[in-house]
Amino acid sequence: MHKTRLSLFYLAGYLLIGGTGFLVVPQTMLNLFLSNGDYSDVMVRFVGLLLLALGILVVQIIRVRALPIYPATLIVRTVILVGLLIFFVVYRDPMMMVLFGIVGIGFALTLTCLMLDRRSVYDDLDFMDGGL
C-alpha cells in the first residue's frame, strides 16, 4: 500500500494548507477559490478549523500506516464530492467546483494508487503460488 499512502500526502496537504488559510485569512481564501457567495467570517473560520483538524487526523493515518482506513478516505471523499456537486447546482457558487476539482484529483489519485497497490499484492501472491 506504498503508493496509496503516498497519495494521502496530497489529501493531508490540501486539508492542512486550506484549513489554515480559511482559519487565518478567510476572505482571501474565498476570493482565491472564486467564491461569489456570502459567507460570514466565523463560519469560514470554523470550516477552516474543521479542515485543519481533519488534516491532522490524515497525517496520523499516514504516520501510523493505518492501511485499513485508506479505502475509507475514498468513501468520505465520495460523500464530499456529491455534496459539493449539489451545493453548486443549488447555489451556483464557483467555489464549489474549485473544491470539487481539488477533492476530485485527490480521490482519483488515491483510487488509482489503491488499485495499483492491490494489483501488486495479487501479483506477488501469484508469484509465490507459482514458486511452490
PDB file of C-alpha atoms in Angstrom:
ATOM      1  CA  MET A   1       0.000   0.000   0.000  1.00  0.00           C
ATOM      2  CA  HIS A   2       3.000   2.241  -0.525  1.00  0.00           C
ATOM      3  CA  LYS A   3       1.509   4.188  -3.435  1.00  0.00           C
ATOM      4  CA  THR A   4      -1.817   4.689  -1.650  1.00  0.00           C
ATOM      5  CA  ARG A   5      -0.014   6.003   1.405  1.00  0.00           C
ATOM      6  CA  LEU A   6       1.879   8.494  -0.752  1.00  0.00           C
ATOM      7  CA  SER A   7      -1.385   9.678  -2.351  1.00  0.00           C
ATOM      8  CA  LEU A   8      -2.677  10.601   1.094  1.00  0.00           C
ATOM      9  CA  PHE A   9       0.032  13.261   1.385  1.00  0.00           C
ATOM     10  CA  TYR A  10      -1.936  15.269  -1.204  1.00  0.00           C
ATOM     11  CA  LEU A  11      -5.054  14.917   0.951  1.00  0.00           C
ATOM     12  CA  ALA A  12      -3.178  15.945   4.102  1.00  0.00           C
ATOM     13  CA  GLY A  13      -1.593  18.849   2.238  1.00  0.00           C
ATOM     14  CA  TYR A  14      -4.770  20.446   0.995  1.00  0.00           C
ATOM     15  CA  LEU A  15      -6.530  19.902   4.308  1.00  0.00           C
ATOM     16  CA  LEU A  16      -3.726  21.464   6.346  1.00  0.00           C
ATOM     17  CA  ILE A  17      -2.972  24.319   3.945  1.00  0.00           C
ATOM     18  CA  GLY A  18      -6.615  25.025   3.074  1.00  0.00           C
ATOM     19  CA  GLY A  19      -7.714  24.710   6.677  1.00  0.00           C
ATOM     20  CA  THR A  20      -5.043  27.103   7.876  1.00  0.00           C
ATOM     21  CA  GLY A  21      -5.921  29.528   5.085  1.00  0.00           C
ATOM     22  CA  PHE A  22      -9.652  29.520   5.795  1.00  0.00           C
ATOM     23  CA  LEU A  23      -8.934  29.871   9.524  1.00  0.00           C
ATOM     24  CA  VAL A  24      -6.420  32.721   9.253  1.00  0.00           C
ATOM     25  CA  VAL A  25      -7.409  34.674   6.112  1.00  0.00           C
ATOM     26  CA  PRO A  26     -10.998  33.689   5.295  1.00  0.00           C
ATOM     27  CA  GLN A  27     -11.847  36.456   2.809  1.00  0.00           C
ATOM     28  CA  THR A  28      -8.592  35.989   0.899  1.00  0.00           C
ATOM     29  CA  MET A  29      -9.289  32.267   0.612  1.00  0.00           C
ATOM     30  CA  LEU A  30     -12.859  32.885  -0.572  1.00  0.00           C
ATOM     31  CA  ASN A  31     -11.505  35.202  -3.276  1.00  0.00           C
ATOM     32  CA  LEU A  32      -8.787  32.702  -4.209  1.00  0.00           C
ATOM     33  CA  PHE A  33     -11.400  29.964  -4.567  1.00  0.00           C
ATOM     34  CA  LEU A  34     -13.582  32.209  -6.793  1.00  0.00           C
ATOM     35  CA  SER A  35     -16.480  32.357  -4.370  1.00  0.00           C
ATOM     36  CA  ASN A  36     -19.430  34.560  -5.180  1.00  0.00           C
ATOM     37  CA  GLY A  37     -21.357  33.500  -2.061  1.00  0.00           C
ATOM     38  CA  ASP A  38     -21.987  35.476   1.080  1.00  0.00           C
ATOM     39  CA  TYR A  39     -20.274  33.679   3.969  1.00  0.00           C
ATOM     40  CA  SER A  40     -19.641  35.067   7.436  1.00  0.00           C
ATOM     41  CA  ASP A  41     -16.072  35.083   8.690  1.00  0.00           C
ATOM     42  CA  VAL A  42     -16.967  32.978  11.702  1.00  0.00           C
ATOM     43  CA  MET A  43     -18.396  30.141   9.565  1.00  0.00           C
ATOM     44  CA  VAL A  44     -15.480  30.230   7.121  1.00  0.00           C
ATOM     45  CA  ARG A  45     -13.044  30.145  10.027  1.00  0.00           C
ATOM     46  CA  PHE A  46     -14.995  27.252  11.570  1.00  0.00           C
ATOM     47  CA  VAL A  47     -14.754  25.323   8.297  1.00  0.00           C
ATOM     48  CA  GLY A  48     -11.020  26.082   8.324  1.00  0.00           C
ATOM     49  CA  LEU A  49     -10.785  24.702  11.846  1.00  0.00           C
ATOM     50  CA  LEU A  50     -12.563  21.505  10.784  1.00  0.00           C
ATOM     51  CA  LEU A  51     -10.314  21.112   7.721  1.00  0.00           C
ATOM     52  CA  LEU A  52      -7.229  21.616   9.867  1.00  0.00           C
ATOM     53  CA  ALA A  53      -8.440  19.016  12.376  1.00  0.00           C
ATOM     54  CA  LEU A  54      -9.164  16.518   9.587  1.00  0.00           C
ATOM     55  CA  GLY A  55      -5.743  17.199   8.143  1.00  0.00           C
ATOM     56  CA  ILE A  56      -4.149  16.322  11.474  1.00  0.00           C
ATOM     57  CA  LEU A  57      -6.111  13.044  11.513  1.00  0.00           C
ATOM     58  CA  VAL A  58      -4.959  12.206   7.981  1.00  0.00           C
ATOM     59  CA  VAL A  59      -1.348  12.936   8.956  1.00  0.00           C
ATOM     60  CA  GLN A  60      -1.738  10.429  11.794  1.00  0.00           C
ATOM     61  CA  ILE A  61      -3.297   7.858   9.432  1.00  0.00           C
ATOM     62  CA  ILE A  62      -0.235   8.264   7.201  1.00  0.00           C
ATOM     63  CA  ARG A  63       2.208   8.238  10.113  1.00  0.00           C
ATOM     64  CA  VAL A  64       0.930   5.032  11.725  1.00  0.00           C
ATOM     65  CA  ARG A  65       0.299   3.389   8.330  1.00  0.00           C
ATOM     66  CA  ALA A  66      -3.349   2.634   9.168  1.00  0.00           C
ATOM     67  CA  LEU A  67      -3.878   0.578   5.997  1.00  0.00           C
ATOM     68  CA  PRO A  68      -7.492  -0.463   6.733  1.00  0.00           C
ATOM     69  CA  ILE A  69      -8.508   3.212   6.842  1.00  0.00           C
ATOM     70  CA  TYR A  70      -7.083   4.099   3.400  1.00  0.00           C
ATOM     71  CA  PRO A  71     -10.208   2.926   1.478  1.00  0.00           C
ATOM     72  CA  ALA A  72     -12.444   4.789   3.948  1.00  0.00           C
ATOM     73  CA  THR A  73     -10.875   8.051   2.779  1.00  0.00           C
ATOM     74  CA  LEU A  74     -12.420   7.324  -0.625  1.00  0.00           C
ATOM     75  CA  ILE A  75     -15.859   6.818   0.884  1.00  0.00           C
ATOM     76  CA  VAL A  76     -15.616  10.080   2.820  1.00  0.00           C
ATOM     77  CA  ARG A  77     -14.464  11.967  -0.268  1.00  0.00           C
ATOM     78  CA  THR A  78     -17.314  10.467  -2.313  1.00  0.00           C
ATOM     79  CA  VAL A  79     -19.781  11.992   0.154  1.00  0.00           C
ATOM     80  CA  ILE A  80     -17.954  15.316  -0.055  1.00  0.00           C
ATOM     81  CA  LEU A  81     -17.891  15.259  -3.877  1.00  0.00           C
ATOM     82  CA  VAL A  82     -21.632  14.563  -4.067  1.00  0.00           C
ATOM     83  CA  GLY A  83     -22.298  17.340  -1.554  1.00  0.00           C
ATOM     84  CA  LEU A  84     -20.149  19.833  -3.448  1.00  0.00           C
ATOM     85  CA  LEU A  85     -21.956  18.996  -6.684  1.00  0.00           C
ATOM     86  CA  ILE A  86     -25.343  19.516  -5.037  1.00  0.00           C
ATOM     87  CA  PHE A  87     -24.177  22.797  -3.480  1.00  0.00           C
ATOM     88  CA  PHE A  88     -23.007  24.012  -6.885  1.00  0.00           C
ATOM     89  CA  VAL A  89     -26.314  23.133  -8.539  1.00  0.00           C
ATOM     90  CA  VAL A  90     -28.335  24.819  -5.784  1.00  0.00           C
ATOM     91  CA  TYR A  91     -26.171  27.899  -5.071  1.00  0.00           C
ATOM     92  CA  ARG A  92     -24.169  28.344  -8.305  1.00  0.00           C
ATOM     93  CA  ASP A  93     -21.061  29.314  -6.340  1.00  0.00           C
ATOM     94  CA  PRO A  94     -17.969  28.580  -8.485  1.00  0.00           C
ATOM     95  CA  MET A  95     -16.022  27.840  -5.313  1.00  0.00           C
ATOM     96  CA  MET A  96     -17.874  24.529  -5.108  1.00  0.00           C
ATOM     97  CA  MET A  97     -16.435  23.482  -8.465  1.00  0.00           C
ATOM     98  CA  VAL A  98     -12.937  24.598  -7.451  1.00  0.00           C
ATOM     99  CA  LEU A  99     -13.246  22.487  -4.304  1.00  0.00           C
ATOM    100  CA  PHE A 100     -14.735  19.639  -6.356  1.00  0.00           C
ATOM    101  CA  GLY A 101     -11.638  19.733  -8.565  1.00  0.00           C
ATOM    102  CA  ILE A 102      -9.223  19.715  -5.636  1.00  0.00           C
ATOM    103  CA  VAL A 103     -11.015  16.867  -3.849  1.00  0.00           C
ATOM    104  CA  GLY A 104     -11.632  15.020  -7.135  1.00  0.00           C
ATOM    105  CA  ILE A 105      -7.939  14.998  -8.072  1.00  0.00           C
ATOM    106  CA  GLY A 106      -7.071  13.521  -4.691  1.00  0.00           C
ATOM    107  CA  PHE A 107      -9.885  10.978  -4.986  1.00  0.00           C
ATOM    108  CA  ALA A 108      -8.678   9.854  -8.429  1.00  0.00           C
ATOM    109  CA  LEU A 109      -5.076   9.713  -7.216  1.00  0.00           C
ATOM    110  CA  THR A 110      -5.908   7.593  -4.166  1.00  0.00           C
ATOM    111  CA  LEU A 111      -8.255   5.300  -6.114  1.00  0.00           C
ATOM    112  CA  THR A 112      -5.639   4.715  -8.819  1.00  0.00           C
ATOM    113  CA  CYS A 113      -2.906   4.069  -6.268  1.00  0.00           C
ATOM    114  CA  LEU A 114      -5.139   1.738  -4.256  1.00  0.00           C
ATOM    115  CA  MET A 115      -5.896  -0.305  -7.388  1.00  0.00           C
ATOM    116  CA  LEU A 116      -2.213  -0.434  -8.333  1.00  0.00           C
ATOM    117  CA  ASP A 117      -1.204  -1.459  -4.820  1.00  0.00           C
ATOM    118  CA  ARG A 118      -3.832  -4.203  -4.713  1.00  0.00           C
ATOM    119  CA  ARG A 119      -2.786  -5.481  -8.132  1.00  0.00           C
ATOM    120  CA  SER A 120       0.812  -5.575  -6.916  1.00  0.00           C
ATOM    121  CA  VAL A 121      -0.217  -7.621  -3.866  1.00  0.00           C
ATOM    122  CA  TYR A 122      -2.119 -10.094  -6.060  1.00  0.00           C
ATOM    123  CA  ASP A 123       0.808 -10.332  -8.485  1.00  0.00           C
ATOM    124  CA  ASP A 124       3.105 -11.091  -5.555  1.00  0.00           C
ATOM    125  CA  LEU A 125       0.713 -13.825  -4.361  1.00  0.00           C
ATOM    126  CA  ASP A 126       0.580 -15.343  -7.862  1.00  0.00           C
ATOM    127  CA  PHE A 127       4.359 -15.347  -7.975  1.00  0.00           C
ATOM    128  CA  MET A 128       4.519 -17.049  -4.601  1.00  0.00           C
ATOM    129  CA  ASP A 129       1.955 -19.692  -5.655  1.00  0.00           C
ATOM    130  CA  GLY A 130       3.935 -20.438  -8.816  1.00  0.00           C
ATOM    131  CA  GLY A 131       7.080 -20.980  -6.809  1.00  0.00           C
ATOM    132  CA  LEU A 132       5.593 -23.824  -4.746  1.00  0.00           C
TER     133      LEU A 132
END
